[in-house]
mmCIF file of C-alpha atoms and ligand atoms in Angstrom:
data_model
loop_
_atom_site.group_PDB
_atom_site.id
_atom_site.type_symbol
_atom_site.label_atom_id
_atom_site.label_comp_id
_atom_site.label_asym_id
_atom_site.label_seq_id
_atom_site.Cartn_x
_atom_site.Cartn_y
_atom_site.Cartn_z
ATOM 1 C CA MET A 20 -68.143 58.158 -77.596
ATOM 2 C CA LYS A 21 -64.797 58.491 -79.417
ATOM 3 C CA SER A 22 -64.839 57.266 -83.043
ATOM 4 C CA HIS A 23 -62.048 54.805 -82.217
ATOM 5 C CA ILE A 24 -61.162 53.147 -78.928
ATOM 6 C CA TYR A 25 -57.804 51.409 -78.831
ATOM 7 C CA ALA A 26 -57.583 48.648 -76.225
ATOM 8 C CA ASP A 27 -54.856 46.390 -77.612
ATOM 9 C CA ASN A 28 -51.856 47.914 -75.842
ATOM 10 C CA ALA A 29 -50.190 44.528 -75.366
ATOM 11 C CA ALA A 30 -49.891 44.386 -79.184
ATOM 12 C CA THR A 31 -48.469 47.873 -79.536
ATOM 13 C CA THR A 32 -48.879 51.320 -77.998
ATOM 14 C CA ARG A 33 -49.314 54.868 -79.183
ATOM 15 C CA LEU A 34 -46.056 56.820 -79.408
ATOM 16 C CA SER A 35 -45.953 59.327 -76.551
ATOM 17 C CA ASP A 36 -45.746 63.025 -77.416
ATOM 18 C CA LYS A 37 -42.487 63.327 -75.482
ATOM 19 C CA ALA A 38 -40.959 60.413 -77.400
ATOM 20 C CA LEU A 39 -42.043 61.909 -80.731
ATOM 21 C CA GLU A 40 -40.639 65.327 -79.884
ATOM 22 C CA SER A 41 -37.336 63.831 -78.759
ATOM 23 C CA MET A 42 -36.970 62.038 -82.114
ATOM 24 C CA ILE A 43 -37.517 64.975 -84.461
ATOM 25 C CA PRO A 44 -34.011 66.544 -84.428
ATOM 26 C CA TRP A 45 -32.464 63.180 -85.356
ATOM 27 C CA LEU A 46 -34.885 62.709 -88.254
ATOM 28 C CA THR A 47 -34.241 66.194 -89.597
ATOM 29 C CA GLY A 48 -31.123 68.354 -89.225
ATOM 30 C CA GLU A 49 -29.006 66.063 -87.051
ATOM 31 C CA TYR A 50 -28.797 63.163 -89.461
ATOM 32 C CA GLY A 51 -25.096 62.419 -89.004
ATOM 33 C CA ASN A 52 -23.879 58.834 -88.746
ATOM 34 C CA ALA A 53 -23.149 58.314 -85.047
ATOM 35 C CA SER A 54 -20.174 56.083 -85.827
ATOM 36 C CA GLN A 55 -18.206 58.691 -87.782
ATOM 37 C CA SER A 56 -15.418 60.605 -86.090
ATOM 38 C CA TYR A 57 -15.986 64.116 -87.526
ATOM 39 C CA SER A 58 -17.696 66.884 -85.572
ATOM 40 C CA PHE A 59 -21.108 66.524 -87.341
ATOM 41 C CA SER A 60 -21.402 63.104 -85.686
ATOM 42 C CA ARG A 61 -20.628 64.331 -82.200
ATOM 43 C CA LYS A 62 -24.254 65.125 -81.289
ATOM 44 C CA PRO A 63 -25.769 61.836 -82.486
ATOM 45 C CA LYS A 64 -22.952 59.963 -80.753
ATOM 46 C CA GLN A 65 -23.697 61.825 -77.540
ATOM 47 C CA ALA A 66 -27.432 61.170 -77.958
ATOM 48 C CA LEU A 67 -26.711 57.433 -78.127
ATOM 49 C CA GLN A 68 -24.599 57.596 -74.983
ATOM 50 C CA GLU A 69 -27.261 59.530 -73.108
ATOM 51 C CA SER A 70 -30.008 57.145 -74.247
ATOM 52 C CA ARG A 71 -27.963 54.131 -73.184
ATOM 53 C CA ALA A 72 -27.445 55.706 -69.754
ATOM 54 C CA ILE A 73 -31.152 56.567 -69.338
ATOM 55 C CA ILE A 74 -32.244 53.038 -70.264
ATOM 56 C CA ALA A 75 -29.619 51.457 -68.011
ATOM 57 C CA GLU A 76 -30.753 53.582 -65.083
ATOM 58 C CA CYS A 77 -34.410 52.598 -65.660
ATOM 59 C CA ILE A 78 -33.601 48.882 -65.222
ATOM 60 C CA GLY A 79 -30.760 49.014 -62.672
ATOM 61 C CA ALA A 80 -28.032 48.209 -65.215
ATOM 62 C CA THR A 81 -24.883 50.023 -66.350
ATOM 63 C CA PRO A 82 -24.731 51.654 -69.817
ATOM 64 C CA GLU A 83 -22.173 49.091 -71.102
ATOM 65 C CA GLU A 84 -24.728 46.361 -70.443
ATOM 66 C CA ILE A 85 -27.316 47.801 -72.887
ATOM 67 C CA TYR A 86 -27.189 46.728 -76.571
ATOM 68 C CA PHE A 87 -29.604 48.313 -79.035
ATOM 69 C CA THR A 88 -31.476 45.895 -81.318
ATOM 70 C CA SER A 89 -34.469 46.065 -83.665
ATOM 71 C CA GLY A 90 -36.831 44.899 -80.903
ATOM 72 C CA GLY A 91 -38.005 41.964 -78.839
ATOM 73 C CA THR A 92 -37.847 39.374 -81.603
ATOM 74 C CA GLU A 93 -34.219 40.128 -82.412
ATOM 75 C CA SER A 94 -33.158 40.293 -78.755
ATOM 76 C CA ASN A 95 -34.784 36.929 -78.060
ATOM 77 C CA ASN A 96 -33.233 35.324 -81.155
ATOM 78 C CA TRP A 97 -29.794 36.655 -80.242
ATOM 79 C CA VAL A 98 -29.901 34.963 -76.832
ATOM 80 C CA ILE A 99 -31.591 31.711 -77.833
ATOM 81 C CA LYS A 100 -29.288 31.158 -80.808
ATOM 82 C CA ASN A 101 -25.985 32.418 -79.436
ATOM 83 C CA ALA A 102 -25.880 32.310 -75.620
ATOM 84 C CA THR A 103 -24.483 28.788 -75.459
ATOM 85 C CA LEU A 104 -22.595 28.651 -78.793
ATOM 86 C CA ASN A 105 -19.380 28.514 -76.759
ATOM 87 C CA LYS A 106 -20.603 25.570 -74.707
ATOM 88 C CA PRO A 107 -21.121 22.653 -77.121
ATOM 89 C CA GLY A 108 -21.463 20.116 -74.262
ATOM 90 C CA ASN A 109 -24.240 21.977 -72.492
ATOM 91 C CA ASN A 110 -26.267 23.747 -75.103
ATOM 92 C CA GLY A 111 -29.710 22.430 -74.128
ATOM 93 C CA ILE A 112 -32.384 25.071 -73.557
ATOM 94 C CA VAL A 113 -35.158 25.013 -70.980
ATOM 95 C CA THR A 114 -38.016 27.391 -71.673
ATOM 96 C CA SER A 115 -41.780 27.392 -71.070
ATOM 97 C CA GLN A 116 -44.916 26.439 -72.977
ATOM 98 C CA ILE A 117 -46.257 29.989 -72.806
ATOM 99 C CA GLU A 118 -43.352 31.958 -74.302
ATOM 100 C CA HIS A 119 -43.888 34.319 -77.216
ATOM 101 C CA HIS A 120 -43.201 32.770 -80.629
ATOM 102 C CA ALA A 121 -40.041 34.883 -80.852
ATOM 103 C CA VAL A 122 -38.643 32.494 -78.226
ATOM 104 C CA LEU A 123 -40.528 29.316 -79.118
ATOM 105 C CA ASN A 124 -39.758 29.429 -82.834
ATOM 106 C CA ALA A 125 -36.123 30.396 -82.213
ATOM 107 C CA CYS A 126 -35.898 27.277 -80.006
ATOM 108 C CA GLU A 127 -37.598 25.217 -82.709
ATOM 109 C CA PHE A 128 -34.986 26.510 -85.182
ATOM 110 C CA GLU A 129 -32.195 25.449 -82.814
ATOM 111 C CA LYS A 130 -33.714 21.991 -82.451
ATOM 112 C CA GLN A 131 -34.185 21.543 -86.195
ATOM 113 C CA TYR A 132 -30.897 22.954 -87.500
ATOM 114 C CA ARG A 133 -28.512 22.488 -84.578
ATOM 115 C CA GLY A 134 -29.983 19.409 -82.927
ATOM 116 C CA ARG A 135 -30.329 21.074 -79.545
ATOM 117 C CA ARG A 136 -32.461 19.597 -76.802
ATOM 118 C CA ILE A 137 -35.378 21.923 -76.007
ATOM 119 C CA GLN A 138 -37.600 21.439 -72.974
ATOM 120 C CA LEU A 139 -40.847 23.351 -72.441
ATOM 121 C CA LEU A 140 -41.893 23.782 -68.824
ATOM 122 C CA PRO A 141 -45.629 23.398 -68.136
ATOM 123 C CA VAL A 142 -47.598 26.102 -66.348
ATOM 124 C CA SER A 143 -50.361 26.222 -63.743
ATOM 125 C CA LYS A 144 -53.955 27.123 -64.628
ATOM 126 C CA GLN A 145 -53.024 30.736 -63.858
ATOM 127 C CA ALA A 146 -50.031 30.521 -66.234
ATOM 128 C CA ILE A 147 -47.455 30.465 -63.438
ATOM 129 C CA ILE A 148 -44.240 28.480 -63.884
ATOM 130 C CA ALA A 149 -43.540 26.610 -60.654
ATOM 131 C CA PRO A 150 -39.857 26.562 -59.602
ATOM 132 C CA GLU A 151 -40.165 22.784 -58.944
ATOM 133 C CA GLU A 152 -40.841 22.252 -62.648
ATOM 134 C CA LEU A 153 -37.488 23.823 -63.499
ATOM 135 C CA ILE A 154 -35.691 21.883 -60.745
ATOM 136 C CA ASN A 155 -37.109 18.639 -62.139
ATOM 137 C CA ALA A 156 -36.314 19.456 -65.771
ATOM 138 C CA ILE A 157 -32.847 21.020 -65.722
ATOM 139 C CA SER A 158 -29.765 18.838 -66.221
ATOM 140 C CA PRO A 159 -26.025 19.455 -66.712
ATOM 141 C CA SER A 160 -26.524 19.390 -70.498
ATOM 142 C CA ASP A 161 -28.676 22.546 -70.296
ATOM 143 C CA GLY A 162 -26.804 25.813 -70.750
ATOM 144 C CA LEU A 163 -29.684 28.290 -70.928
ATOM 145 C CA VAL A 164 -33.036 28.848 -69.257
ATOM 146 C CA SER A 165 -35.413 31.359 -70.854
ATOM 147 C CA VAL A 166 -38.643 32.370 -69.116
ATOM 148 C CA MET A 167 -40.690 35.482 -69.834
ATOM 149 C CA LEU A 168 -41.153 38.084 -67.104
ATOM 150 C CA ALA A 169 -44.803 38.661 -68.002
ATOM 151 C CA ASN A 170 -47.038 36.818 -70.420
ATOM 152 C CA ASN A 171 -48.409 38.761 -73.374
ATOM 153 C CA GLU A 172 -51.789 37.025 -73.541
ATOM 154 C CA VAL A 173 -52.852 36.866 -69.911
ATOM 155 C CA GLY A 174 -50.435 39.274 -68.199
ATOM 156 C CA THR A 175 -49.250 36.811 -65.512
ATOM 157 C CA ILE A 176 -45.950 37.836 -63.885
ATOM 158 C CA GLU A 177 -43.496 34.951 -63.406
ATOM 159 C CA PRO A 178 -41.211 34.305 -60.377
ATOM 160 C CA ILE A 179 -38.094 35.234 -62.340
ATOM 161 C CA SER A 180 -35.516 35.720 -59.567
ATOM 162 C CA ILE A 181 -36.330 32.291 -58.089
ATOM 163 C CA LEU A 182 -36.091 30.629 -61.511
ATOM 164 C CA ALA A 183 -32.840 32.482 -62.277
ATOM 165 C CA ASN A 184 -31.300 31.281 -59.002
ATOM 166 C CA ILE A 185 -32.174 27.688 -59.882
ATOM 167 C CA ALA A 186 -30.621 28.079 -63.352
ATOM 168 C CA HIS A 187 -27.431 29.525 -61.837
ATOM 169 C CA GLU A 188 -27.210 26.740 -59.236
ATOM 170 C CA HIS A 189 -27.105 24.398 -62.253
ATOM 171 C CA SER A 190 -24.462 26.528 -64.038
ATOM 172 C CA ALA A 191 -26.927 27.613 -66.715
ATOM 173 C CA LEU A 192 -27.405 31.177 -67.969
ATOM 174 C CA PHE A 193 -30.785 32.851 -67.504
ATOM 175 C CA HIS A 194 -32.701 34.977 -70.013
ATOM 176 C CA THR A 195 -36.004 36.738 -69.546
ATOM 177 C CA ASP A 196 -38.224 38.130 -72.297
ATOM 178 C CA ALA A 197 -39.378 41.276 -70.507
ATOM 179 C CA VAL A 198 -41.120 42.820 -73.525
ATOM 180 C CA GLN A 199 -44.519 43.048 -71.770
ATOM 181 C CA ALA A 200 -43.067 44.148 -68.446
ATOM 182 C CA ILE A 201 -40.569 46.947 -69.124
ATOM 183 C CA GLY A 202 -42.192 50.342 -68.647
ATOM 184 C CA HIS A 203 -45.233 48.748 -66.965
ATOM 185 C CA ILE A 204 -43.906 47.277 -63.718
ATOM 186 C CA PRO A 205 -40.670 48.053 -61.841
ATOM 187 C CA VAL A 206 -37.812 46.007 -63.316
ATOM 188 C CA ASN A 207 -34.335 45.751 -61.816
ATOM 189 C CA VAL A 208 -31.949 43.351 -63.525
ATOM 190 C CA LYS A 209 -29.836 42.915 -60.385
ATOM 191 C CA GLU A 210 -32.852 41.991 -58.262
ATOM 192 C CA LEU A 211 -34.089 39.642 -60.972
ATOM 193 C CA ASN A 212 -30.580 38.135 -61.130
ATOM 194 C CA VAL A 213 -30.811 37.610 -64.911
ATOM 195 C CA ASP A 214 -27.953 37.344 -67.417
ATOM 196 C CA PHE A 215 -30.010 38.584 -70.386
ATOM 197 C CA LEU A 216 -33.205 40.629 -70.686
ATOM 198 C CA SER A 217 -35.103 41.484 -73.890
ATOM 199 C CA SER A 218 -37.167 44.606 -74.393
ATOM 200 C CA SER A 219 -39.090 46.384 -77.147
ATOM 201 C CA ALA A 220 -39.858 50.116 -77.323
ATOM 202 C CA HIS A 221 -43.234 49.924 -79.058
ATOM 203 C CA LYS A 222 -44.729 48.174 -76.031
ATOM 204 C CA PHE A 223 -44.033 51.178 -73.782
ATOM 205 C CA ASN A 224 -45.103 54.121 -75.962
ATOM 206 C CA GLY A 225 -41.846 54.246 -77.883
ATOM 207 C CA PRO A 226 -41.306 53.790 -81.635
ATOM 208 C CA LYS A 227 -41.572 50.471 -83.483
ATOM 209 C CA GLY A 228 -38.569 48.521 -84.761
ATOM 210 C CA ILE A 229 -36.272 49.342 -81.859
ATOM 211 C CA GLY A 230 -35.476 47.592 -78.589
ATOM 212 C CA PHE A 231 -32.575 46.510 -76.478
ATOM 213 C CA LEU A 232 -30.914 43.495 -74.995
ATOM 214 C CA TYR A 233 -29.394 43.679 -71.510
ATOM 215 C CA ILE A 234 -26.299 41.505 -71.294
ATOM 216 C CA LYS A 235 -24.843 41.206 -67.788
ATOM 217 C CA LYS A 236 -21.264 42.428 -67.533
ATOM 218 C CA GLY A 237 -18.852 39.490 -67.771
ATOM 219 C CA VAL A 238 -21.312 37.224 -69.603
ATOM 220 C CA ASN A 239 -19.853 36.241 -72.929
ATOM 221 C CA ILE A 240 -22.246 35.907 -75.890
ATOM 222 C CA PRO A 241 -21.050 35.859 -79.513
ATOM 223 C CA PRO A 242 -22.218 38.773 -81.724
ATOM 224 C CA TYR A 243 -25.543 38.271 -83.473
ATOM 225 C CA ILE A 244 -25.180 40.484 -86.532
ATOM 226 C CA ALA A 245 -21.729 40.634 -88.077
ATOM 227 C CA GLY A 246 -20.507 43.780 -89.817
ATOM 228 C CA GLY A 247 -19.293 47.109 -88.463
ATOM 229 C CA LYS A 248 -18.147 47.871 -84.951
ATOM 230 C CA GLN A 249 -21.436 49.288 -83.639
ATOM 231 C CA GLU A 250 -22.784 48.204 -80.246
ATOM 232 C CA MET A 251 -19.357 47.344 -78.878
ATOM 233 C CA GLY A 252 -18.743 45.065 -81.871
ATOM 234 C CA SER A 253 -21.684 42.820 -80.945
ATOM 235 C CA ARG A 254 -24.522 44.059 -83.131
ATOM 236 C CA ALA A 255 -23.505 45.645 -86.408
ATOM 237 C CA GLY A 256 -25.521 48.144 -88.428
ATOM 238 C CA THR A 257 -25.762 51.939 -88.518
ATOM 239 C CA GLU A 258 -27.460 53.054 -85.330
ATOM 240 C CA ASN A 259 -31.116 54.122 -85.524
ATOM 241 C CA VAL A 260 -30.462 57.286 -83.525
ATOM 242 C CA ALA A 261 -33.957 58.799 -83.677
ATOM 243 C CA SER A 262 -35.640 55.591 -82.530
ATOM 244 C CA ILE A 263 -33.083 54.963 -79.809
ATOM 245 C CA VAL A 264 -33.598 58.493 -78.445
ATOM 246 C CA GLY A 265 -37.395 58.024 -78.668
ATOM 247 C CA MET A 266 -37.143 54.701 -76.843
ATOM 248 C CA ALA A 267 -35.150 56.240 -73.998
ATOM 249 C CA ALA A 268 -37.576 59.183 -73.707
ATOM 250 C CA ALA A 269 -40.607 56.867 -73.648
ATOM 251 C CA LEU A 270 -39.090 54.541 -71.060
ATOM 252 C CA GLU A 271 -37.992 57.379 -68.804
ATOM 253 C CA GLU A 272 -41.465 58.917 -68.975
ATOM 254 C CA ASN A 273 -43.231 55.618 -68.254
ATOM 255 C CA VAL A 274 -40.910 54.765 -65.374
ATOM 256 C CA GLN A 275 -41.347 58.223 -63.798
ATOM 257 C CA GLU A 276 -45.130 58.043 -64.089
ATOM 258 C CA MET A 277 -45.442 54.323 -63.325
ATOM 259 C CA PRO A 278 -47.093 54.479 -59.881
ATOM 260 C CA VAL A 279 -49.795 56.848 -61.158
ATOM 261 C CA ILE A 280 -50.394 54.926 -64.401
ATOM 262 C CA GLN A 281 -50.509 51.576 -62.593
ATOM 263 C CA GLU A 282 -53.104 52.849 -60.155
ATOM 264 C CA ARG A 283 -55.226 54.266 -62.979
ATOM 265 C CA LEU A 284 -55.058 51.056 -65.013
ATOM 266 C CA LEU A 285 -56.046 48.925 -62.025
ATOM 267 C CA HIS A 286 -58.956 51.307 -61.428
ATOM 268 C CA LEU A 287 -60.010 51.010 -65.102
ATOM 269 C CA GLU A 288 -59.833 47.197 -64.877
ATOM 270 C CA THR A 289 -62.058 47.195 -61.793
ATOM 271 C CA LEU A 290 -64.496 49.605 -63.410
ATOM 272 C CA PHE A 291 -64.693 47.503 -66.584
ATOM 273 C CA LEU A 292 -65.277 44.226 -64.727
ATOM 274 C CA SER A 293 -67.837 45.791 -62.386
ATOM 275 C CA ARG A 294 -69.745 47.097 -65.436
ATOM 276 C CA LEU A 295 -69.839 43.568 -66.875
ATOM 277 C CA ASP A 296 -71.075 42.331 -63.489
ATOM 278 C CA THR A 297 -73.845 44.900 -63.204
ATOM 279 C CA MET A 298 -74.966 44.100 -66.758
ATOM 280 C CA ASP A 299 -75.131 40.394 -65.805
ATOM 281 C CA VAL A 300 -72.537 39.362 -68.365
ATOM 282 C CA THR A 301 -71.044 35.972 -67.463
ATOM 283 C CA TYR A 302 -67.286 35.800 -67.915
ATOM 284 C CA VAL A 303 -64.101 34.346 -66.448
ATOM 285 C CA ARG A 304 -60.909 36.342 -66.091
ATOM 286 C CA ASN A 305 -57.788 34.301 -66.861
ATOM 287 C CA GLY A 306 -54.305 34.585 -65.399
ATOM 288 C CA ALA A 307 -52.899 35.288 -61.945
ATOM 289 C CA PRO A 308 -53.622 38.076 -59.422
ATOM 290 C CA SER A 309 -50.042 39.257 -59.979
ATOM 291 C CA HIS A 310 -50.331 40.620 -63.509
ATOM 292 C CA ILE A 311 -49.420 43.500 -65.801
ATOM 293 C CA PRO A 312 -51.877 46.327 -65.001
ATOM 294 C CA GLY A 313 -54.430 46.728 -67.776
ATOM 295 C CA ASN A 314 -53.894 43.308 -69.384
ATOM 296 C CA MET A 315 -57.179 41.374 -69.152
ATOM 297 C CA SER A 316 -57.760 37.984 -70.730
ATOM 298 C CA ILE A 317 -61.483 37.366 -70.517
ATOM 299 C CA SER A 318 -63.433 34.271 -71.558
ATOM 300 C CA PHE A 319 -67.093 34.199 -72.508
ATOM 301 C CA SER A 320 -67.835 30.484 -72.449
ATOM 302 C CA GLY A 321 -69.684 29.134 -75.472
ATOM 303 C CA LEU A 322 -69.084 32.272 -77.547
ATOM 304 C CA GLU A 323 -66.445 32.921 -80.231
ATOM 305 C CA GLY A 324 -63.709 35.354 -79.158
ATOM 306 C CA GLU A 325 -62.936 35.882 -82.831
ATOM 307 C CA ALA A 326 -66.530 36.961 -83.539
ATOM 308 C CA ILE A 327 -66.588 39.308 -80.522
ATOM 309 C CA MET A 328 -63.348 40.900 -81.728
ATOM 310 C CA HIS A 329 -64.745 41.475 -85.254
ATOM 311 C CA ARG A 330 -68.055 42.853 -83.968
ATOM 312 C CA LEU A 331 -66.193 45.261 -81.679
ATOM 313 C CA ASP A 332 -64.030 46.253 -84.625
ATOM 314 C CA LEU A 333 -67.158 47.235 -86.560
ATOM 315 C CA MET A 334 -68.117 49.384 -83.564
ATOM 316 C CA GLY A 335 -64.734 51.167 -83.661
ATOM 317 C CA ILE A 336 -63.107 49.247 -80.810
ATOM 318 C CA SER A 337 -59.751 47.470 -81.221
ATOM 319 C CA ILE A 338 -59.090 44.497 -78.971
ATOM 320 C CA SER A 339 -57.572 41.109 -79.775
ATOM 321 C CA THR A 340 -58.175 37.416 -79.257
ATOM 322 C CA GLY A 341 -54.604 36.611 -78.236
ATOM 323 C CA SER A 342 -51.170 37.886 -79.112
ATOM 324 C CA ALA A 343 -50.882 40.147 -82.165
ATOM 325 C CA CYS A 344 -48.559 37.653 -83.753
ATOM 326 C CA ASP A 345 -51.301 35.038 -83.459
ATOM 327 C CA SER A 346 -54.011 37.114 -85.091
ATOM 328 C CA LYS A 347 -53.830 35.121 -88.353
ATOM 329 C CA ASN A 348 -54.084 31.880 -86.444
ATOM 330 C CA THR A 349 -57.679 31.248 -85.484
ATOM 331 C CA GLN A 350 -56.887 28.121 -83.473
ATOM 332 C CA ILE A 351 -56.799 28.211 -79.689
ATOM 333 C CA SER A 352 -53.676 29.990 -78.514
ATOM 334 C CA HIS A 353 -50.790 27.913 -77.175
ATOM 335 C CA VAL A 354 -50.941 29.915 -73.942
ATOM 336 C CA LEU A 355 -54.591 29.108 -73.197
ATOM 337 C CA LYS A 356 -53.934 25.481 -74.158
ATOM 338 C CA ALA A 357 -50.985 25.313 -71.752
ATOM 339 C CA MET A 358 -53.268 26.731 -69.031
ATOM 340 C CA ARG A 359 -55.631 23.826 -69.754
ATOM 341 C CA LEU A 360 -58.657 26.020 -70.420
ATOM 342 C CA GLU A 361 -61.599 23.979 -71.668
ATOM 343 C CA GLU A 362 -61.968 24.338 -75.427
ATOM 344 C CA SER A 363 -65.340 26.101 -75.239
ATOM 345 C CA VAL A 364 -63.894 28.606 -72.755
ATOM 346 C CA ALA A 365 -60.639 29.113 -74.660
ATOM 347 C CA LYS A 366 -62.508 29.762 -77.925
ATOM 348 C CA GLY A 367 -64.549 32.484 -76.263
ATOM 349 C CA THR A 368 -61.487 34.388 -75.050
ATOM 350 C CA VAL A 369 -60.533 37.962 -75.857
ATOM 351 C CA ARG A 370 -57.643 40.118 -74.645
ATOM 352 C CA ILE A 371 -58.422 43.675 -73.650
ATOM 353 C CA SER A 372 -55.203 45.493 -72.845
ATOM 354 C CA LEU A 373 -55.544 49.026 -71.548
ATOM 355 C CA GLY A 374 -52.804 51.617 -71.715
ATOM 356 C CA ARG A 375 -51.912 55.063 -70.447
ATOM 357 C CA TYR A 376 -54.240 56.814 -72.903
ATOM 358 C CA ASN A 377 -57.398 54.867 -72.044
ATOM 359 C CA THR A 378 -60.143 56.558 -70.045
ATOM 360 C CA GLU A 379 -63.136 55.600 -67.897
ATOM 361 C CA GLU A 380 -65.317 56.493 -70.857
ATOM 362 C CA ASP A 381 -63.433 53.952 -72.988
ATOM 363 C CA VAL A 382 -63.940 51.043 -70.613
ATOM 364 C CA GLU A 383 -67.604 51.919 -70.067
ATOM 365 C CA ALA A 384 -68.076 51.916 -73.846
ATOM 366 C CA ILE A 385 -66.244 48.590 -74.303
ATOM 367 C CA ALA A 386 -68.311 46.929 -71.564
ATOM 368 C CA ALA A 387 -71.563 48.259 -73.075
ATOM 369 C CA ALA A 388 -70.530 47.111 -76.558
ATOM 370 C CA ILE A 389 -69.718 43.607 -75.294
ATOM 371 C CA ARG A 390 -73.075 43.441 -73.508
ATOM 372 C CA LYS A 391 -74.818 44.419 -76.744
ATOM 373 C CA ILE A 392 -72.935 41.822 -78.810
ATOM 374 C CA ILE A 393 -73.546 39.038 -76.324
ATOM 375 C CA SER A 394 -77.239 39.728 -75.964
HETATM 376 N N1 PLP B 5 -41.965 38.958 -76.673
HETATM 377 C C1 PLP B 5 -43.195 39.254 -76.215
HETATM 378 C C2 PLP B 5 -43.622 38.750 -74.876
HETATM 379 C C3 PLP B 5 -44.073 40.028 -76.994
HETATM 380 O O1 PLP B 5 -45.290 40.317 -76.544
HETATM 381 C C4 PLP B 5 -43.637 40.465 -78.277
HETATM 382 C C5 PLP B 5 -44.546 41.228 -79.165
HETATM 383 O O2 PLP B 5 -45.737 40.970 -79.228
HETATM 384 C C6 PLP B 5 -42.330 40.143 -78.696
HETATM 385 C C7 PLP B 5 -41.530 39.394 -77.868
HETATM 386 C C8 PLP B 5 -41.796 40.623 -80.011
HETATM 387 O O3 PLP B 5 -41.366 41.953 -79.902
HETATM 388 P P1 PLP B 5 -41.142 42.865 -81.213
HETATM 389 O O4 PLP B 5 -42.507 43.200 -81.719
HETATM 390 O O5 PLP B 5 -40.393 44.062 -80.725
HETATM 391 O O6 PLP B 5 -40.328 42.060 -82.159
#
C-alpha cells in the first residue's frame, strides 16, 4: 500500500504535470508584467490571451467573457455583491440552502450591510432543487438567482438550465457556482443559459489561488476590485500569468480526457462500494444518481464521521467529513441538514472524493481500512 492515499479531491487536487510544466517559464525567465507595452511583456500578454481562449473554448464561451479572479470565493462574491448594484428596486437574491459558504456568507453580508432580501430554496432528500421551489419563491423584487451546478459535499448535479430559464422569465440574472463541476463534467454556458459562472483551478488539477468568472456578453456588472485596467477594467491587479497559464493547461487536459476519467472514476466508485458490501459494512450513500464522478458522501449510522476521518488519517488516508471549509466546524453540515438526514446518520457521514490519480489499489485500501475501523 502507498504511504499516503489522497481521497479528498473535492477539497483540492494535485497539480497535473502538464499544468506545472506550462507554468515554469512564467515563474522564471518570462517574468514581465503582462500589462506593460514594451517587447518584454509581449509573451506574457500573448500567454494570457491564449489561456483566455482555451478556457472559453472549454466552456462554450468567447474569450471576452472570461475574467480571471483569485478563485471560486472571489468569483462568487463578485456576483453576489455586485450583479444587482445597478438595480436598487430589485436587488433581492434567491439562492439555495446547500450553497458553499462563499455564496451563503456573501449573501449574509448583503443582508446585514445592505439590507437585501435573501431567500434560501430548500432541497429534496437527494439535494436536488426543484424548479417549483424557485417559481414559488421568486418575485419582481429579486434581481439575482444563484444556484450551484454541483454540490461539494454530496456531488448532486442541479437542473441549472431549467432554473436559469425561470429566473430569466422573471427578469432576474442567473449565476451558477460551477467550482465542483468544471473539468469534471461537460459544461457549456450557452446550454446552461447562465449569465455568470464561477470556477476555481485547484479543483481541476490546476494551481491554487486562481479561477475565473464567466460574464455573459452584454450583461453589465460593476467591477469588483478597483485599480488598474486589467481584466477589461473589471478586476484590477497585476495578472498572475503563471497560474492563469497553469489553469488553462489543466482545464484543457481534463476536458480532453474527461470521458476516460469519468468512466474510471465511476468504476472506482462501484469497486469501493462493492468492497464495503462484500465486507458486510452497513452504509448509506447520500445524494442523487446524477452526481460528480468520484464524489461519494457515505453515512455510517450511529458512528462518528469525524472519528472515522481521524482514524483514516492515522492510517495515511486523507478523506473529509464535509466541505474543506467546514473542517473546523464539527457540527452537522448545513448540506446534510438541508437534506433532512437524521442526526445519527448525518453525524456518521464522510466524504470520499476520488480524482484522476486514484487507483483500484487506493479504493481497496480505503474500504479495508474503514472495515477495520468500524469493526
Ligand atoms: N464553491 C464551491 C462549490 C467549492 O467547493 C469551493 C471550495 O471548496 C469554493 C466555492 C471556493 O473556491 P476557492 O477555494 O477557489 O475559493
